[in-house]
mmCIF file of C-alpha atoms in Angstrom:
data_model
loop_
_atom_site.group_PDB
_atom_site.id
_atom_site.type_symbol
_atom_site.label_atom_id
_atom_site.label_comp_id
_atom_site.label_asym_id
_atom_site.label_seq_id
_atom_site.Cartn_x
_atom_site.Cartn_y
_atom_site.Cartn_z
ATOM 1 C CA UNK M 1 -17.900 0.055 -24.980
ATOM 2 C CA UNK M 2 -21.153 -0.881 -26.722
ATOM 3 C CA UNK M 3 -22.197 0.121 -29.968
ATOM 4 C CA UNK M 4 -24.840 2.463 -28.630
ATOM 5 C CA UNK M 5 -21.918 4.885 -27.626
ATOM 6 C CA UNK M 6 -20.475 5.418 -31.332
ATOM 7 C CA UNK M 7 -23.723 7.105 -31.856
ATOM 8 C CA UNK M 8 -24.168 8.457 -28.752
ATOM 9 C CA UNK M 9 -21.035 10.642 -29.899
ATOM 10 C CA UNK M 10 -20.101 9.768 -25.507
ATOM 11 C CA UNK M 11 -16.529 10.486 -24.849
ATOM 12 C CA UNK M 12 -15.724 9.038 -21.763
ATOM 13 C CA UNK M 13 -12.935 10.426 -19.283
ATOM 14 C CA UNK M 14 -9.656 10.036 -20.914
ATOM 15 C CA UNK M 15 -7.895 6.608 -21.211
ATOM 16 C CA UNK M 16 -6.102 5.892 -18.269
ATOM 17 C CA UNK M 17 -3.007 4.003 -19.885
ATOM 18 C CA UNK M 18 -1.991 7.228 -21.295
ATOM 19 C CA UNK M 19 -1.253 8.721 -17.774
ATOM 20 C CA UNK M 20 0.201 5.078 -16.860
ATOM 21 C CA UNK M 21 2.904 5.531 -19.696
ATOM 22 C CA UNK M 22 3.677 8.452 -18.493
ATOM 23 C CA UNK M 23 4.116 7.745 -14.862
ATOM 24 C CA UNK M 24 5.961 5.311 -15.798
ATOM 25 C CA UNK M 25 8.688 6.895 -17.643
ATOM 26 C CA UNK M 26 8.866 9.485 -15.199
ATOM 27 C CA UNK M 27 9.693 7.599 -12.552
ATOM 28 C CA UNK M 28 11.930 4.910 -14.504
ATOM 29 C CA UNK M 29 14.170 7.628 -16.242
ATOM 30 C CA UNK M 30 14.930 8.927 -12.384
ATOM 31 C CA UNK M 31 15.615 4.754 -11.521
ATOM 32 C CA UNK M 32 17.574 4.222 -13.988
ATOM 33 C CA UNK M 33 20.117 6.692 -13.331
ATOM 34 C CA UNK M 34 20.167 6.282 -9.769
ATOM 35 C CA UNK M 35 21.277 2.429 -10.552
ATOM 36 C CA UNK M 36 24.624 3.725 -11.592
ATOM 37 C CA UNK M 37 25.276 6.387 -9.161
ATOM 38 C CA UNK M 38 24.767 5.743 -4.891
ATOM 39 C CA UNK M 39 22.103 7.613 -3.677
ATOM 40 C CA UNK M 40 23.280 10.751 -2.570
ATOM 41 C CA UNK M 41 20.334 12.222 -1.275
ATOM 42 C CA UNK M 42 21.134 11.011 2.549
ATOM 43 C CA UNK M 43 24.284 12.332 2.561
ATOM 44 C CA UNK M 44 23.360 15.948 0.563
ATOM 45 C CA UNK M 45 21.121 15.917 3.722
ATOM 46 C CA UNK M 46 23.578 15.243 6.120
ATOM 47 C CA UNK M 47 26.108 17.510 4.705
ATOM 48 C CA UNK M 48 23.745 20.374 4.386
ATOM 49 C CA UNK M 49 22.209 20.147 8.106
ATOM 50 C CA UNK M 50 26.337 20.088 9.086
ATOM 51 C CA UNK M 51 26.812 23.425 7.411
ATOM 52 C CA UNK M 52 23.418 25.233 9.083
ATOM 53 C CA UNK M 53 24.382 23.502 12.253
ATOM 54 C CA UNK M 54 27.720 25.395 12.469
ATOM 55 C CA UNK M 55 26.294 29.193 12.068
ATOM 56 C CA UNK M 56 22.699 28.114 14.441
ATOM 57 C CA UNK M 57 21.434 25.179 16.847
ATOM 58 C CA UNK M 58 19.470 23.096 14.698
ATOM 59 C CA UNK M 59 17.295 20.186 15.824
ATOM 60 C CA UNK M 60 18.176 17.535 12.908
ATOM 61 C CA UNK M 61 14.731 16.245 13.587
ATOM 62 C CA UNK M 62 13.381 19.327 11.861
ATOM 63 C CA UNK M 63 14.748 18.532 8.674
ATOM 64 C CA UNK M 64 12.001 18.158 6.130
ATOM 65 C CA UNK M 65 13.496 16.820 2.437
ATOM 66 C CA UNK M 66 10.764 17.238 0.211
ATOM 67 C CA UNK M 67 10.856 16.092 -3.516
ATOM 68 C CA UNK M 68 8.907 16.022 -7.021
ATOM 69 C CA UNK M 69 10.519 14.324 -9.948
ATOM 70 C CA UNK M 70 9.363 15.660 -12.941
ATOM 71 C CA UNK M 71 10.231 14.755 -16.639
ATOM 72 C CA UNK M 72 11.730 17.866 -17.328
ATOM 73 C CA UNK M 73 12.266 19.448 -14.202
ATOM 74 C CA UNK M 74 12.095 17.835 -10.771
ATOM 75 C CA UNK M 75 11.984 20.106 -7.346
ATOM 76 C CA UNK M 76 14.142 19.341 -3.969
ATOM 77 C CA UNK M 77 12.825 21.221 -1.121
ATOM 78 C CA UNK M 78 15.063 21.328 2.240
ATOM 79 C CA UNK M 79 13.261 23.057 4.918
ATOM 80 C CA UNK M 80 15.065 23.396 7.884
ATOM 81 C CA UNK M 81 13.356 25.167 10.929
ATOM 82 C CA UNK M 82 15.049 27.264 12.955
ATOM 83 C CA UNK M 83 15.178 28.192 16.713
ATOM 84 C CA UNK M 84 13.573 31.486 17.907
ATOM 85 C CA UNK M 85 16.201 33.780 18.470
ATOM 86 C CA UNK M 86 16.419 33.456 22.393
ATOM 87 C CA UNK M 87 17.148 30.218 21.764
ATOM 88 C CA UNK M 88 20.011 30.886 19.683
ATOM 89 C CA UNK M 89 21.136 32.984 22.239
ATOM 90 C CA UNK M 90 21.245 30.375 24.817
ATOM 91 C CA UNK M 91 23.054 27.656 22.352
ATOM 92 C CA UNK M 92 25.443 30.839 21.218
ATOM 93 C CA UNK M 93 26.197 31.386 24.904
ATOM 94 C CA UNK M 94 26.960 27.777 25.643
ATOM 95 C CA UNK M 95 29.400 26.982 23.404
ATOM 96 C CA UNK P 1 -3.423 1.192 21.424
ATOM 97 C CA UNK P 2 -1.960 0.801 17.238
ATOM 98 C CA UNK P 3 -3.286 -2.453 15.814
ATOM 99 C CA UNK P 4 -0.616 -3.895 12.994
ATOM 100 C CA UNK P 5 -1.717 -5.751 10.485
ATOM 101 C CA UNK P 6 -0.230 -7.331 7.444
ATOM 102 C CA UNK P 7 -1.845 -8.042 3.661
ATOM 103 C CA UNK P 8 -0.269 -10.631 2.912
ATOM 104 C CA UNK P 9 -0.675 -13.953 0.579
ATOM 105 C CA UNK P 10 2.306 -16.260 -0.150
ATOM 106 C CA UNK P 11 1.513 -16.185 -4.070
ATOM 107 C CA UNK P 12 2.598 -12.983 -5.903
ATOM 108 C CA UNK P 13 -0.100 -11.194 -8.222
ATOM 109 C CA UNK P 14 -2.972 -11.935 -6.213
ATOM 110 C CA UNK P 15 -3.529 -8.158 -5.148
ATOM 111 C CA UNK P 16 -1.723 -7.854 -1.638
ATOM 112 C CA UNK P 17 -0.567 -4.115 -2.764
ATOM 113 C CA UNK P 18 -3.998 -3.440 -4.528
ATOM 114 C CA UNK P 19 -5.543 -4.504 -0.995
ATOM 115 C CA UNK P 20 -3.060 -2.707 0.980
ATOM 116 C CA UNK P 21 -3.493 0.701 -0.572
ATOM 117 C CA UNK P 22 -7.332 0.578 -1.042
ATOM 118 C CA UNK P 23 -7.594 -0.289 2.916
ATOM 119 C CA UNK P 24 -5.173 1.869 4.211
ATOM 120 C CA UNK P 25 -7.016 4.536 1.955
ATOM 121 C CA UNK P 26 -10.207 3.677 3.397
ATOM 122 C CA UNK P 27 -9.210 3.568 7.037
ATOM 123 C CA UNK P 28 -7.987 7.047 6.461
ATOM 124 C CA UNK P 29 -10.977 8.163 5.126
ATOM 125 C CA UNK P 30 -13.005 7.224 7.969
ATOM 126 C CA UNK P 31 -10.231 8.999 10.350
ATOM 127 C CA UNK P 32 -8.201 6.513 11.703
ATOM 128 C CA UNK P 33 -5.185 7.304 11.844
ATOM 129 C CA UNK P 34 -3.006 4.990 9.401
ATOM 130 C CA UNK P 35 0.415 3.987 7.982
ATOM 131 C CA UNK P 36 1.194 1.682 5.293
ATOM 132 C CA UNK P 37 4.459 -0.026 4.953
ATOM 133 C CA UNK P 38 5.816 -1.308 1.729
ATOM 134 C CA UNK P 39 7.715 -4.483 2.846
ATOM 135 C CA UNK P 40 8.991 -5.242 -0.863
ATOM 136 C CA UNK P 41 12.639 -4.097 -0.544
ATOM 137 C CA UNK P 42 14.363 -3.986 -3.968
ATOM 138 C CA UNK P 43 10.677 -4.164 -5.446
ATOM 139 C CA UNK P 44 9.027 -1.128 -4.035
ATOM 140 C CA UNK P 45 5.504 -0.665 -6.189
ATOM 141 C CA UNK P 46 2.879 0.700 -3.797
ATOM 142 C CA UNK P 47 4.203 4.665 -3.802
ATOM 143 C CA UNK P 48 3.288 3.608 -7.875
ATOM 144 C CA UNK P 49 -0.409 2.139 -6.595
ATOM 145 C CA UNK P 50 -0.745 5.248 -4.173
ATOM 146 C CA UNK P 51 0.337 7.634 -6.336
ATOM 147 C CA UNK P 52 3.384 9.052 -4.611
ATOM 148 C CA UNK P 53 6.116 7.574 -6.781
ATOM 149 C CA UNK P 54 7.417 11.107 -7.472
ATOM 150 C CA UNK P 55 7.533 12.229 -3.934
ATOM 151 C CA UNK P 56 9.891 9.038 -2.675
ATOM 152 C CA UNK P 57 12.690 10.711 -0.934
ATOM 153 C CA UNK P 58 14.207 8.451 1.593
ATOM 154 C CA UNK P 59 12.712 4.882 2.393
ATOM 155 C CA UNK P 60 12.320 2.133 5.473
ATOM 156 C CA UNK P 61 16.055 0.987 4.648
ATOM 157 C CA UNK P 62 17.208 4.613 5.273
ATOM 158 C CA UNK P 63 15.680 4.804 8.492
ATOM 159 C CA UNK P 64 16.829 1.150 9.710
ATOM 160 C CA UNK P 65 20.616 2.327 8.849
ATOM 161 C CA UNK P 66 20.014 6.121 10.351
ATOM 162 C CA UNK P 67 20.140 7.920 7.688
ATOM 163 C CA UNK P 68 17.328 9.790 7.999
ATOM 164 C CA UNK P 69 14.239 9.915 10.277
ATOM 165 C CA UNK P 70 11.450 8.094 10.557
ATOM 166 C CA UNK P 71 9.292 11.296 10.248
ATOM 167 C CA UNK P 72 11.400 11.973 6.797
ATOM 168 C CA UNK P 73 10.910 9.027 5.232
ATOM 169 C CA UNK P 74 7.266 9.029 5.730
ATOM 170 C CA UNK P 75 5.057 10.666 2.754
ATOM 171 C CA UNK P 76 2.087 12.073 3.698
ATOM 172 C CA UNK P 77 -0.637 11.606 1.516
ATOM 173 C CA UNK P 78 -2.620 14.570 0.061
ATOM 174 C CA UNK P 79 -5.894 13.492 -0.501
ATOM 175 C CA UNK P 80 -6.565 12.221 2.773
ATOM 176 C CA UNK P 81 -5.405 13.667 5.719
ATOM 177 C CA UNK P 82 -4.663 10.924 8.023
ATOM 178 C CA UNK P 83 -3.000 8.363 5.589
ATOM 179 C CA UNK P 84 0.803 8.241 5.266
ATOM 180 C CA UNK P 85 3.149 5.863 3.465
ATOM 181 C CA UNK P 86 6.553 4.258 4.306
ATOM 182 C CA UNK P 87 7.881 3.220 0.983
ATOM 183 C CA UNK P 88 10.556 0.193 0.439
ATOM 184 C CA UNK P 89 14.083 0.652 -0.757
ATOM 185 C CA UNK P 90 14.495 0.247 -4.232
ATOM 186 C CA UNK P 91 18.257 -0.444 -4.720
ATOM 187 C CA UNK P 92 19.128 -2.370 -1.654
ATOM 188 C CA UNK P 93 17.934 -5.998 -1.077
ATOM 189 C CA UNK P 94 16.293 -7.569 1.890
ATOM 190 C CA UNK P 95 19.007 -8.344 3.564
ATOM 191 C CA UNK P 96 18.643 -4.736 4.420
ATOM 192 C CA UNK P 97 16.050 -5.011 6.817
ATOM 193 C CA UNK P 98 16.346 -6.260 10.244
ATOM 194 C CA UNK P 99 14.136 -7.530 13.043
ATOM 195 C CA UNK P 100 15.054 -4.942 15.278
ATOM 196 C CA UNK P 101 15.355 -2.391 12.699
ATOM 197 C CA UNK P 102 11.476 -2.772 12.255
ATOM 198 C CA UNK P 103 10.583 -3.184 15.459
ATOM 199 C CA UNK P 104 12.057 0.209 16.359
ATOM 200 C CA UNK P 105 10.178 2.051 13.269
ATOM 201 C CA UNK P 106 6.939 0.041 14.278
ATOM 202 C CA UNK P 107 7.172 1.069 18.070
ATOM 203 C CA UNK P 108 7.744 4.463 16.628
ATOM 204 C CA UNK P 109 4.591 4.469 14.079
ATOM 205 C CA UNK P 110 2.505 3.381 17.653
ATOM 206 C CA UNK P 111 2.728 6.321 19.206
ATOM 207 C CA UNK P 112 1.233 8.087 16.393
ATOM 208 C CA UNK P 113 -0.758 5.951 14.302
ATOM 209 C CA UNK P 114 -3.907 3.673 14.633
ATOM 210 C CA UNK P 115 -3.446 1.344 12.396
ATOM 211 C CA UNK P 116 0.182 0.161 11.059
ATOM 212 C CA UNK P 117 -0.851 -1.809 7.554
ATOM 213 C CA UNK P 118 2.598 -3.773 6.524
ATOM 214 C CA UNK P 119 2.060 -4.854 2.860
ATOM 215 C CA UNK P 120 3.932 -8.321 2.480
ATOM 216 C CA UNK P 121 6.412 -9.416 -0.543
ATOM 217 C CA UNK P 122 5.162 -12.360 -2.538
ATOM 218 C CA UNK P 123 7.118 -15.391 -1.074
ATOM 219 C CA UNK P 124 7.753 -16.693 2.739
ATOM 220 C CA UNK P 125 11.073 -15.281 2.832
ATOM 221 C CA UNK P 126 12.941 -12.864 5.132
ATOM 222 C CA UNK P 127 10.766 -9.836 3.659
ATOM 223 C CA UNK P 128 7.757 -11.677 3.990
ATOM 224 C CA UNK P 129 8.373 -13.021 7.447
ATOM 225 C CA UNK P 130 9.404 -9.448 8.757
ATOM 226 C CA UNK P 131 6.295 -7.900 7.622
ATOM 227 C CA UNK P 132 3.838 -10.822 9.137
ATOM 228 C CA UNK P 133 6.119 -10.652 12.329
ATOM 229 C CA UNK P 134 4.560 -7.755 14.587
ATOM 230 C CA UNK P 135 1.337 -8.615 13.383
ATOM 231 C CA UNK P 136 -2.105 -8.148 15.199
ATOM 232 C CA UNK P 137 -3.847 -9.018 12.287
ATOM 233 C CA UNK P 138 -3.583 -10.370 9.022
ATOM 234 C CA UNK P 139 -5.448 -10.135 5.877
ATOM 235 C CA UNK P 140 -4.876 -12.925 3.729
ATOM 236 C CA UNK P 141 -5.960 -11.849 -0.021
ATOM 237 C CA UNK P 142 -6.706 -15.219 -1.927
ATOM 238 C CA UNK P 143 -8.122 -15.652 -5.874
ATOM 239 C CA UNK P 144 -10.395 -18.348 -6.461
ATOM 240 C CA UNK P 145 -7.733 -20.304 -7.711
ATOM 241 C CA UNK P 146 -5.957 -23.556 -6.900
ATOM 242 C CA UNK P 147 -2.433 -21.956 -6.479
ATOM 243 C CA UNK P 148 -3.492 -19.205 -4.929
ATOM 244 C CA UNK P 149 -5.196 -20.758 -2.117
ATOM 245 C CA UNK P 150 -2.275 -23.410 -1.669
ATOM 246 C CA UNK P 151 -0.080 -20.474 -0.800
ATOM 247 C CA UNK P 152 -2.630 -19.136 1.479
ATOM 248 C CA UNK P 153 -3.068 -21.840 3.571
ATOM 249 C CA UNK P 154 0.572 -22.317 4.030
ATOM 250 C CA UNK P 155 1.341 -18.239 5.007
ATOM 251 C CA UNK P 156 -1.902 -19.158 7.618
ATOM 252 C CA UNK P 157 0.754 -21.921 8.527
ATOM 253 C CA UNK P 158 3.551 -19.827 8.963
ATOM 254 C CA UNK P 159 1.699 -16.605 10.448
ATOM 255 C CA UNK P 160 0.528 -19.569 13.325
ATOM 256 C CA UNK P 161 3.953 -20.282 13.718
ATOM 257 C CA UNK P 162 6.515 -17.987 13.253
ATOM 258 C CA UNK P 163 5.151 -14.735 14.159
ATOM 259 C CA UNK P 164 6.030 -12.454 17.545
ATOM 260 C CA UNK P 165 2.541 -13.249 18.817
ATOM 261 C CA UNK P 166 2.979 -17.254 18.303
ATOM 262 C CA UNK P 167 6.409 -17.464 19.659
ATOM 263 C CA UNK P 168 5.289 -15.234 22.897
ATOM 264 C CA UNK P 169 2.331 -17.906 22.861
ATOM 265 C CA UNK P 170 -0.236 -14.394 23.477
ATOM 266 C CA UNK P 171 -3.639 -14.709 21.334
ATOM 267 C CA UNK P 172 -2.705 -15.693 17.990
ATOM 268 C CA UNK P 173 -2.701 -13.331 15.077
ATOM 269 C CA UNK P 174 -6.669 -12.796 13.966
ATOM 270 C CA UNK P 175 -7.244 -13.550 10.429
ATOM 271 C CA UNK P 176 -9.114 -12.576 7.693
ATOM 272 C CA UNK P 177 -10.179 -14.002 4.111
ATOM 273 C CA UNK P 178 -10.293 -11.625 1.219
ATOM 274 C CA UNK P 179 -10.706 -12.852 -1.861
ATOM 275 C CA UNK P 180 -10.253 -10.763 -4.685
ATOM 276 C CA UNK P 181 -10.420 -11.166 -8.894
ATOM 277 C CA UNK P 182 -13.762 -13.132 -7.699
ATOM 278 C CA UNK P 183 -15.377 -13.593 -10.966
ATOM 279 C CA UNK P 184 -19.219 -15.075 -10.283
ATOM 280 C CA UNK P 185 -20.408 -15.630 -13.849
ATOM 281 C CA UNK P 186 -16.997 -17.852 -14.133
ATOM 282 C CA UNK P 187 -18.166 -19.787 -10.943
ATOM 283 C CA UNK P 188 -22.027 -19.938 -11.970
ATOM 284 C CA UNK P 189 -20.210 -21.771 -15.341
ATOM 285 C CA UNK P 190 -18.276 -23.686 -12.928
ATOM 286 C CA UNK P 191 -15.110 -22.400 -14.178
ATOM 287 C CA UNK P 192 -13.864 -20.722 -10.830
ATOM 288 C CA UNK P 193 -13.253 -22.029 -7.025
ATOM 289 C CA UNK P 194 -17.090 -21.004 -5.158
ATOM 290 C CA UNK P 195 -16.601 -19.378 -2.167
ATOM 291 C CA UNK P 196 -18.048 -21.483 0.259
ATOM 292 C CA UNK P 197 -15.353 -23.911 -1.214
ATOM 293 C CA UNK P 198 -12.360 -21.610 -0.290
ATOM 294 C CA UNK P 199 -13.290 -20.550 3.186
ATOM 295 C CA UNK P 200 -14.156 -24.567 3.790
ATOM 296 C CA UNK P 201 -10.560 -25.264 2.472
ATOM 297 C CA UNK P 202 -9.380 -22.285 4.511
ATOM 298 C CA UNK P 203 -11.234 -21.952 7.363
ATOM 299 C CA UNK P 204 -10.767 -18.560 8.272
ATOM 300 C CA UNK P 205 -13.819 -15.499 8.711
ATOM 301 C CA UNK P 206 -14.486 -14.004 5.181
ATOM 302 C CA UNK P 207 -13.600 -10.725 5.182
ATOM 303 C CA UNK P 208 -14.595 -9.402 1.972
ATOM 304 C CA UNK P 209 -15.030 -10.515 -1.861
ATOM 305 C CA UNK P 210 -13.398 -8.248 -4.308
ATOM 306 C CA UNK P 211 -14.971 -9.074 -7.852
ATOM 307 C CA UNK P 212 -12.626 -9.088 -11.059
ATOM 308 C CA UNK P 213 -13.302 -5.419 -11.983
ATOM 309 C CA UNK P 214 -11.280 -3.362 -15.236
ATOM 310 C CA UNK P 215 -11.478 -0.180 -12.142
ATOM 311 C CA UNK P 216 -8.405 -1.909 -10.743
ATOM 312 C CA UNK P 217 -5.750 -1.561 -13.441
ATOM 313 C CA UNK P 218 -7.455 1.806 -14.005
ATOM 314 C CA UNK P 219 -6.636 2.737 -10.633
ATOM 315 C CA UNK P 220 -3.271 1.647 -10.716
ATOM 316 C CA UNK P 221 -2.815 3.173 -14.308
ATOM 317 C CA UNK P 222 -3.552 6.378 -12.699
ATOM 318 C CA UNK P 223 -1.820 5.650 -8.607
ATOM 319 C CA UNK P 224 -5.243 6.530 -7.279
ATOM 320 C CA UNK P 225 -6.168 3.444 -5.013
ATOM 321 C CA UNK P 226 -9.286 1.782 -6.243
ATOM 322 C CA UNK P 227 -11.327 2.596 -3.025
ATOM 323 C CA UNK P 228 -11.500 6.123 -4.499
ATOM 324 C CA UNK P 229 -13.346 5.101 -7.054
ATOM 325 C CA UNK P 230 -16.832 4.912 -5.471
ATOM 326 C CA UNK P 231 -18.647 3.668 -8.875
ATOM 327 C CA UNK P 232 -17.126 1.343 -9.099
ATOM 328 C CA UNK P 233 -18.204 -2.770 -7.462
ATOM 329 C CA UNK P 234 -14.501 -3.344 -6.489
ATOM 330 C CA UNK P 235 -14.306 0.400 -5.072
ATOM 331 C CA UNK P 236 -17.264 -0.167 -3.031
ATOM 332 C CA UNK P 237 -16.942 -4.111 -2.394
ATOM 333 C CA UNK P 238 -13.397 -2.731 -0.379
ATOM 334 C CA UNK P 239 -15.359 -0.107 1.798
ATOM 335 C CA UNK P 240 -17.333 -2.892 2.847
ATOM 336 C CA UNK P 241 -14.807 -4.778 3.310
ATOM 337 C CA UNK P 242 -13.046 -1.755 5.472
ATOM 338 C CA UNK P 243 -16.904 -1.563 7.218
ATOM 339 C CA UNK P 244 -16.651 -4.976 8.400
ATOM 340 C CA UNK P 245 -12.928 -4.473 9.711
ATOM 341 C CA UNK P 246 -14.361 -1.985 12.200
ATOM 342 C CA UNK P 247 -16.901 -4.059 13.207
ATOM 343 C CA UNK P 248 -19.636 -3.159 11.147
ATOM 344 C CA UNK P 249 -22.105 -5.488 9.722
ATOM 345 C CA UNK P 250 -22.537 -5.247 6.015
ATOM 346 C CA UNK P 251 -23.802 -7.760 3.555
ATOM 347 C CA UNK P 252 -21.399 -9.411 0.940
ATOM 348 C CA UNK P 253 -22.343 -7.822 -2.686
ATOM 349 C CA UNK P 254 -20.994 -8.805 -5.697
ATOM 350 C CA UNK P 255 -21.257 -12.500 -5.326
ATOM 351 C CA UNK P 256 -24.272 -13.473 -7.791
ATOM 352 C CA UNK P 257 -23.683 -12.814 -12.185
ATOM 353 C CA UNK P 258 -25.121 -9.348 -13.031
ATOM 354 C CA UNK P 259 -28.409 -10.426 -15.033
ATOM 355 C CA UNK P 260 -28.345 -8.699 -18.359
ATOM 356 C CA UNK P 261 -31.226 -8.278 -19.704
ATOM 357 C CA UNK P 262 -31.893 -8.147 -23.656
ATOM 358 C CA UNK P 263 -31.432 -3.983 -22.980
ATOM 359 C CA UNK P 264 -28.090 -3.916 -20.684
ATOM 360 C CA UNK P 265 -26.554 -6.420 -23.353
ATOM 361 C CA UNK P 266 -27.463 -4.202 -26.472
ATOM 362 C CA UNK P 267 -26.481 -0.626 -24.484
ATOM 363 C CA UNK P 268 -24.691 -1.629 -21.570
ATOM 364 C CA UNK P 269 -21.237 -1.325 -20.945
ATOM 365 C CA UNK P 270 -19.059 -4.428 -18.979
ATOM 366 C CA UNK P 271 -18.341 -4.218 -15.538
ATOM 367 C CA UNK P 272 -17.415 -1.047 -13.746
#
């Protein structure tokens, strides 16, 4: 920044670093606890499509795991699509 | 038909996931259709330099081992469209990844993608190889710097060598210079490598000349990739750089000291 800008009274856009500490604590917080504990989001996945997969015919390739880690909060979003009904029908039948 | 191509460099810290996201980015926002891979198992860092380090749910090692699918594992990026990301495990270690485990996710990525960008480790070992492997292409970033070229010219060695298309003797991997942290005052001082002396050393087509720019660790401060940031000279000096990829003929900027006059020195700012 030159001199000129003291007078100019010129804020410019906010630091970046700020939002880089804060990234960064985000994600290490969620690291650093997932160093002393295995990973259990493949297998929350797996377990989950098991339990839907006994009441309806899923296909496991429409499994969508969606997350946001947050500092305070973070979201996991499982979105599982469904057959159409006749479908479910037709696996019902077949079993 | 999906071209693969790897960012790669030998030396660490010359900008190969800088490079990686800002052309990925940029062939998305022209609308090919791209992918980038994070190669760095154990040291994941570009879902940090796109952006998505929040949304990492299951990574390339998951898919290798079937634990999830490919189509889980991949984030899709929401500022552009077209661009998705394949991030790296970051508890496992390389050992994780196998030859046919990436073959089968980079057959997979074909059939949807254009362009498959596989952003190398630092190093020539197994994670390194693996990523130059499939390669079409290969984008060799290089800083005007003795090290830094050294390394170079041995991963040229190596990509000549050791990847699919040299041991199936088929047209050798097409490479491309890019030099980034290019600094021309420092070379007008004779402080810094010129360019004409790296490509003689490396012999390869210039692909682009990223100057040393603060935009960069402002990008990665904030995980928006510095292509974004059209104001700036290494924002734009990587869409030309993307340009010329596709073919395009655009002039290298960026390579001559920005004259100050008495006016820019006394109200001017430094480099954007």
């Amino acid at each position: 920044m030159s001199w000129i800008d003291f007078f100019r009274g010129k804020r410019k856009e906010p630091a970046s670093a700020a939002a880089a500490k804060e990234r960064l604590q985000i994600v290490l917080a969620h690291e650093r606890i997932g160093r002393t504990r295995e990973d259990f989001l493949p297998k929350l996945q797996q377990e989950l499509v098991a339990v839907v997969a006994r009441y309806v015919a899923i296909d496991p390739g429409k499994v969508n795991v969606n997350l946001d880690r947050g500092g305070d909060m973070s979201t996991l979003a499982i979105e599982i699509e469904l057959p159409a009904p006749a479908a479910m029908r037709v696996a019902a039948q077949a079993r | 038909m999906a071209q693969v191509v790897v960012v790669t460099s030998g030396k660490g810290g010359v900008g190969k996931t800088t490079s990686s996201a800002a052309f990925a980015t940029g062939l998305a926002q022209r609308g090919k259709k791209t992918v980038v891979i994070d190669f760095d198992v154990g040291l994941r860092n570009l879902d940090l330099i796109m952006g998505v380090e929040r949304r990492v749910v299951f990574d390339i090692v998951n898919v290798i081992q079937g634990e999830a699918r490919l189509n889980q594992a991949l984030i899709r990026d929401k500022r552009v469209e077209t661009l998705s990301i394949l991030p790296a495990s970051q508890t496992r270690d390389k050992d994780a990844l196998t030859k046919e485990g990436v073959q089968k996710i980079i057959e997979e990525l074909a059939k949807e993608f254009d362009y498959i960008l596989c952003d190398s480790p630092a190093g020539i070992e197994k994670g390194a190889l693996l990523a130059l492997y499939f390669a079409d292409q290969a984008i060799v970033v290089t800083n005007p710097e003795v090290s830094s070229v050294r390394d170079s010219d041995r991963i040229l060695g190596v990509l000549q060598s050791r990847s699919k298309r040299a041991e199936e003797k088929r047209d050798p991997v097409k490479e491309h210079l890019l030099v980034t942290r290019f600094d021309p005052a420092r070379v007008e001082r004779g402080e810094m490598l010129k360019l004409e002396d790296i490509q003689e050393i490396l012999s390869i087509p210039l692909l682009g000349v990223i100057p040393e720019s603060e935009s960069v660790l402002r990008a990665s401060n904030t995980g928006t990739p510095v292509i974004m940031d059209g104001e700036s000279n290494a924002g734009q000096a990587y869409a030309d750089a993307v340009a010329r990829f596709l073919g395009e003929e655009k002039p290298h900027r960026f390579l001559e000291p920005e004259r100050k006059g008495l006016f820019k020195r006394l109200f001017g700012g430094r480099a954007a």
